[in-house]
XYZ file of C-alpha atoms in Angstrom:
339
model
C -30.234 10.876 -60.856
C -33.582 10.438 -59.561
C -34.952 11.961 -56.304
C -36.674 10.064 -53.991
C -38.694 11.094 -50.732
C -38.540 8.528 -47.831
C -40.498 8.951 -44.757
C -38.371 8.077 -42.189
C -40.957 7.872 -39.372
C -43.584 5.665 -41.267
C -43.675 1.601 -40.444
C -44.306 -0.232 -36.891
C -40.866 -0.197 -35.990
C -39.858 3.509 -36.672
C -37.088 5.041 -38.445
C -34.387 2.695 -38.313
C -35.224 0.249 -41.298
C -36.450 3.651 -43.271
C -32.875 4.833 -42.697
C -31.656 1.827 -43.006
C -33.264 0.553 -46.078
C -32.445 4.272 -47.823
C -29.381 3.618 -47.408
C -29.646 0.414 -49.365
C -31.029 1.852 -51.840
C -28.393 4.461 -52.392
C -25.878 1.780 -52.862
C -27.683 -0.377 -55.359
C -29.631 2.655 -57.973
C -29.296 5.960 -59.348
C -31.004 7.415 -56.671
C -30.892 10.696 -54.286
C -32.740 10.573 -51.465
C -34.321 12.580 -49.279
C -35.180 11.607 -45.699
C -38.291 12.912 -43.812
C -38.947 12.915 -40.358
C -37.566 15.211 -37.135
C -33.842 16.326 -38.091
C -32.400 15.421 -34.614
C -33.792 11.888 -35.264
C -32.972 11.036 -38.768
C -29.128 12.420 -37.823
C -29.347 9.536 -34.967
C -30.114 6.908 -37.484
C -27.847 7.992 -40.410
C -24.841 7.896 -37.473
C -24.821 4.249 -37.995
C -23.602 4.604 -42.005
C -20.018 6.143 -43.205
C -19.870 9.421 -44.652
C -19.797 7.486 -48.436
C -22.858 5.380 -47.614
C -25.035 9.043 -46.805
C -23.414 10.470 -49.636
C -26.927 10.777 -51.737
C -28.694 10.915 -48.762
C -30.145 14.702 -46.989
C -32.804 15.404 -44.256
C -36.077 17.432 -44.653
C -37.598 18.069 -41.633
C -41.017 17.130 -39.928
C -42.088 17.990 -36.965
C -44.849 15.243 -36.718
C -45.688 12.067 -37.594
C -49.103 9.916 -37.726
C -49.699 7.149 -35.840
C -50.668 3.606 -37.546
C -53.926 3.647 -36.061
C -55.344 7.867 -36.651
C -57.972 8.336 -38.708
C -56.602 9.635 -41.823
C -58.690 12.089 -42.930
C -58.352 13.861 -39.870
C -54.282 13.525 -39.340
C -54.746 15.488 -42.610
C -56.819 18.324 -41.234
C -54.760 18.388 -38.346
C -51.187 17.109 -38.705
C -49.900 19.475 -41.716
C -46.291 19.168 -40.667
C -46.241 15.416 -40.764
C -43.892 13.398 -42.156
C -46.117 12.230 -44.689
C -48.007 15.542 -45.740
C -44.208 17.461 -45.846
C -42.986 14.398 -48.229
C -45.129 14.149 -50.011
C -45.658 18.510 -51.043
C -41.865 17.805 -51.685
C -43.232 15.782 -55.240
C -46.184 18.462 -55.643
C -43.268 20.988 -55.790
C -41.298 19.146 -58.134
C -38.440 19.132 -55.168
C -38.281 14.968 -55.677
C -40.130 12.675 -57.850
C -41.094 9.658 -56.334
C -42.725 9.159 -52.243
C -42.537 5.986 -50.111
C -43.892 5.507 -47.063
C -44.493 2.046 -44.955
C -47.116 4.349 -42.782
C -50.599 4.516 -42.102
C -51.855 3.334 -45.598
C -55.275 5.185 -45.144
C -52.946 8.594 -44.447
C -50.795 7.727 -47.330
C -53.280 7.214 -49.824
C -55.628 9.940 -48.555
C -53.130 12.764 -48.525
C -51.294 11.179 -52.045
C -55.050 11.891 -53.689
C -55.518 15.010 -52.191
C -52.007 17.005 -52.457
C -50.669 15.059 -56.084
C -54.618 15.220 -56.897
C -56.414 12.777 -58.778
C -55.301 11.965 -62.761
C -57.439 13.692 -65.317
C -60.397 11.276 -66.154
C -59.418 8.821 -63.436
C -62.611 8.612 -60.752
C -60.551 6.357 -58.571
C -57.447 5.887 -57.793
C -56.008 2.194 -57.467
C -53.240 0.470 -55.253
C -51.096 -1.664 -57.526
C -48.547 -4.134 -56.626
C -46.607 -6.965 -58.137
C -47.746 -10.375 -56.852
C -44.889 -13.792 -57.184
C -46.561 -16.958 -59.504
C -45.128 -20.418 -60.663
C -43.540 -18.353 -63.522
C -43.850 -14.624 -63.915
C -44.660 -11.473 -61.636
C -48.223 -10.402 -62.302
C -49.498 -6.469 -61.015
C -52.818 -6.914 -58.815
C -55.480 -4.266 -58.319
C -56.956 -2.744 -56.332
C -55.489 -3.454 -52.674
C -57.521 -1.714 -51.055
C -57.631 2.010 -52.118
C -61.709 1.614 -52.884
C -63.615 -1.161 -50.675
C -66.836 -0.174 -52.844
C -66.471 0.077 -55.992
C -68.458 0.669 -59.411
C -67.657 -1.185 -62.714
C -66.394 1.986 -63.964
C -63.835 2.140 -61.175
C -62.650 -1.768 -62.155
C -62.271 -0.787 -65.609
C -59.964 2.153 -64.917
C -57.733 -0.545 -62.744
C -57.563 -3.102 -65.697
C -56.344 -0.259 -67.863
C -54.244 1.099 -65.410
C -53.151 -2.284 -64.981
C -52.318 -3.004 -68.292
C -49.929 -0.048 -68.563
C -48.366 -0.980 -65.510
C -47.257 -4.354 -66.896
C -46.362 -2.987 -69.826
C -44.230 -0.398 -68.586
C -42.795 -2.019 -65.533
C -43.225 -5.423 -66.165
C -42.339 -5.333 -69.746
C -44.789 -7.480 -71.245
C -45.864 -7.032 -74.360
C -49.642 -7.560 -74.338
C -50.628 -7.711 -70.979
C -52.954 -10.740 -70.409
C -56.270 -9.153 -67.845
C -58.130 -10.897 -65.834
C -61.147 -10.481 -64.000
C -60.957 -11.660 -60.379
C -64.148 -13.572 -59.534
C -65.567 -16.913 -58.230
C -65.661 -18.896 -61.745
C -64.335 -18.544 -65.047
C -67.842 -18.868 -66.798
C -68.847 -15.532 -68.258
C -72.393 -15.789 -66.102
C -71.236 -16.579 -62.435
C -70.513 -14.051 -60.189
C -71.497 -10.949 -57.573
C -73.440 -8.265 -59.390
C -70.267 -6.202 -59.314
C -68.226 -8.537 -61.571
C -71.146 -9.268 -63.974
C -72.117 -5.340 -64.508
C -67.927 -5.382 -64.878
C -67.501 -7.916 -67.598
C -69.291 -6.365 -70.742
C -67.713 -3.276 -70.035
C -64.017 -5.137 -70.022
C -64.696 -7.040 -73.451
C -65.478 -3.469 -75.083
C -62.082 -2.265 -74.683
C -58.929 -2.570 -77.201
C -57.057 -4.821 -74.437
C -55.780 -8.597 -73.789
C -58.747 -9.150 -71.610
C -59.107 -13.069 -70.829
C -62.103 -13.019 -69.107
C -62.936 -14.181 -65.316
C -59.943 -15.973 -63.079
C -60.056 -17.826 -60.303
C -57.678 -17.130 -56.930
C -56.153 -20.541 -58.055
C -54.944 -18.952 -61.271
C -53.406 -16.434 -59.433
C -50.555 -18.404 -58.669
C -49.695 -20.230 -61.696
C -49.227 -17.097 -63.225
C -51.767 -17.796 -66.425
C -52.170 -14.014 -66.258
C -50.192 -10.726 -66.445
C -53.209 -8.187 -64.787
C -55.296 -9.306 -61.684
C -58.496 -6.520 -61.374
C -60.498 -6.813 -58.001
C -61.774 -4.358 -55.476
C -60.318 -2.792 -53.009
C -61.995 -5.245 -50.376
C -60.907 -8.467 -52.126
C -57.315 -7.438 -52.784
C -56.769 -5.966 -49.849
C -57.714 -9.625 -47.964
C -55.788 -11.698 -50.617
C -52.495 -9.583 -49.567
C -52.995 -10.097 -46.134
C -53.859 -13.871 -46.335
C -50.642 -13.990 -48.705
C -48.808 -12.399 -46.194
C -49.796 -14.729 -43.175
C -49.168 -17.981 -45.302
C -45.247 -16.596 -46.022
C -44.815 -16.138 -42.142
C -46.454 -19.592 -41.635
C -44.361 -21.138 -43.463
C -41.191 -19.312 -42.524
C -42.419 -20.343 -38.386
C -43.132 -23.985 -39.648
C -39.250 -24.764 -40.487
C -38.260 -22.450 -37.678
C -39.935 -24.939 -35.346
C -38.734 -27.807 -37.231
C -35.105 -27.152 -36.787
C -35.422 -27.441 -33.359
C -37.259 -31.112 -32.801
C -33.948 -32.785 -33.531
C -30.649 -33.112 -34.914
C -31.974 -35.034 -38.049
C -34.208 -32.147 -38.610
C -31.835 -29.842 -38.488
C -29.718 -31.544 -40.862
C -32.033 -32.033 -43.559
C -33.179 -28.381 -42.850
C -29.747 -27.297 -43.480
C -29.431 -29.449 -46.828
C -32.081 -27.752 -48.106
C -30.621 -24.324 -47.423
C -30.396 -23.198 -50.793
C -34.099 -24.064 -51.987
C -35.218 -22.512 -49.199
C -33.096 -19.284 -49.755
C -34.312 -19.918 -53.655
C -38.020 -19.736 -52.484
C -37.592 -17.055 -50.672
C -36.206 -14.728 -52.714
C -38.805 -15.709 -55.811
C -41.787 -15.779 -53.165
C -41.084 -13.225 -50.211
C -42.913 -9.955 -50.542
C -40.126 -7.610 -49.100
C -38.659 -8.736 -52.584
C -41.522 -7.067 -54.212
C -41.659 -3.602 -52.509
C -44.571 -1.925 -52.087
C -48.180 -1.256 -53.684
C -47.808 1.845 -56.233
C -51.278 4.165 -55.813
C -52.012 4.359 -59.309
C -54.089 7.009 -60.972
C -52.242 10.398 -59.016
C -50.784 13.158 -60.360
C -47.205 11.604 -58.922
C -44.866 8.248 -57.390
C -46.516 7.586 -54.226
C -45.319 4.041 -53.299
C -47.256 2.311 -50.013
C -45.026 -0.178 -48.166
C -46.567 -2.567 -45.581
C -46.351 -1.227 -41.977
C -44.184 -4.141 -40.982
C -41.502 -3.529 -43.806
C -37.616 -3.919 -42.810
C -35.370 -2.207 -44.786
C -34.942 -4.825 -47.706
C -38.959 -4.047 -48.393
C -38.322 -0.309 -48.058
C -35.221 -0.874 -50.394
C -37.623 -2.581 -52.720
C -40.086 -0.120 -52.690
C -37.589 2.189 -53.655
C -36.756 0.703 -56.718
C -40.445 0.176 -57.482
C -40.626 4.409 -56.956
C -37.556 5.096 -59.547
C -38.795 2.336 -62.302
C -42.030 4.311 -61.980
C -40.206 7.834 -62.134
C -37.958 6.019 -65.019
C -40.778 5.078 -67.174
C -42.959 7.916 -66.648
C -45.814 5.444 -65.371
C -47.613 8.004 -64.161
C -48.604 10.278 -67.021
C -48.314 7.308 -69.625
C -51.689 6.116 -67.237
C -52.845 9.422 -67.686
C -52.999 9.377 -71.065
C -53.854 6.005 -71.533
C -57.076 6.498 -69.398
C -57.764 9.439 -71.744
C -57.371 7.687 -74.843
C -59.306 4.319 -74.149
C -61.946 6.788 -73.094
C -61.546 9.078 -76.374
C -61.832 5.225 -78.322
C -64.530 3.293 -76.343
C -66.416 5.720 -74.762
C -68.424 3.634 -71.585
C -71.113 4.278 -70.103
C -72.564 2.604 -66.725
């Protein structure tokens, strides 16, 4: 059984799809979990659920919790009995294996780095998730963990990456791409060009420069980008998915015809959504820590915090962490780089 820390008080909408999606969880995986966030609340929550349902699931208390909006490096000066800083010191102290938190993502990753620490030979750390295409899942990275980043720091995410989908993903030999604004080898910001030579160099599937097009088609199994890219392609990902989802809302109600063919079309719509909704992918995984810090979207409900979950015990399952670790180590033993 695998233990997982939840923070109960993370998310826009508080602890109730936390609790909520915990308890999900519980039902579906080999997985203990353990609730953080102020006892008196938590209990509240987990009154909704039968005694069988909270079964796997206990309460560690936290007096505080940080707000969506603090700066994170000073909630982490300041707030040391958050919900976030207490969860996560449960994984330093081997207590649980795995955090997830639909918090402050700034807070999240900031204290992850600093209390699991940083990966030997890993300069940055990189926010991972998995992305839907026309045929498989691909991993995407970096979401926004490093805005500014070095070549060096995009090589560690493509072989972070790679491990990733081979690991989670189970893909043989991971297909890596290089996020940029044309496939020729030449074209690009002086970021992706420095980036390039460095990729070929290394023992991995590297395909060469995608476009955002490709992304979707699924033609690869590793999207690399900084922090300040990924970061906007989520979000624009995320807006189209709620467009869509208001479009046929608004449909349904211009007339009866609409409504019937809306309703006809009930099952590719529930099809779509379950292949193309990102609560069905979890959250991002903060790659390159000394731990399973997973980093669901403020506005998760509790089938994303369910999902990000199971993202936290396939990591804790497969060891993702320390197999990064000492894949890092090795490509760096093999094909020393240099910037």
């Amino acid at each position: 059984m695998i233990k997982i820390v939840v923070d109960a008080m993370g998310g826009d909408n508080g602890p109730t799809p936390n609790v909520e999606g915990a308890v999900m969880a519980c039902r579906k995986y080999p997985v203990e979990i353990l609730l953080v966030g102020p006892k008196s609340v938590v209990e509240r929550e987990l009154l909704r659920f039968s005694e069988k349902d909270k079964a796997r699931v206990s309460i560690v208390h936290a007096s505080e919790s940080i707000g969506m909006s603090e700066s994170p490096s000073k909630a982490f000066r300041k707030k040391k009995d958050s919900s976030i800083h207490v969860g996560l010191n449960q994984v330093k102290t081997k207590k649980a294996e795995g955090f997830v938190s639909a918090g402050n993502t700034g807070a999240v990753m900031t204290a992850s780095t600093l209390i699991l620490g940083r990966a030997h030979d890993v300069e940055r750390p990189g926010l991972a998730a998995v992305l839907p295409s026309k045929t498989n899942p691909y991993v995407i990275l970096d979401l926004g963990s490093t805005v500014d980043c070095k070549p060096q720091h995009l090589v560690e995410f493509a072989i972070m990456g790679h491990y990733f989908a081979k690991l989670i993903l189970k893909r043989e030999e991971p297909k890596i791409g290089l996020l940029n604004i044309g496939e020729e080898k030449d074209k690009g910001n002086s970021l992706t060009l420095a980036t390039y030579p460095l990729l070929e160099q290394l023992p991995l599937n590297f395909i060469g420069h995608i476009e955002a097009k490709e992304m979707t088609l699924g033609t690869t199994d590793v999207v690399v980008c900084d922090g300040f890219v990924g970061n906007n392609i989520l979000k624009f990902g995320e807006g189209v998915s709620k467009l869509f989802s208001g479009f046929f809302k608004e449909e349904a109600k211009q007339s009866l015809l609409s409504k019937i063919a809306l309703l006809l079309l009930r099952p590719a719509f529930k099809r779509f959504k379950k292949q193309y909704d990102y609560d069905e992918y979890g959250g991002g995984l903060l790659l390159g820590v000394n731990g399973i810090s997973i980093v669901a979207h403020g506005s998760a409900g509790p089938v994303a915090i369910k999902n990000a979950i199971k993202v936290a015990y396939l990591s804790c399952q497969n060891r993702i962490a320390e197999k990064i670790a000492d894949g890092i180590a090795e490509h760096k033993k093999r094909a020393p780089i240099s910037i």
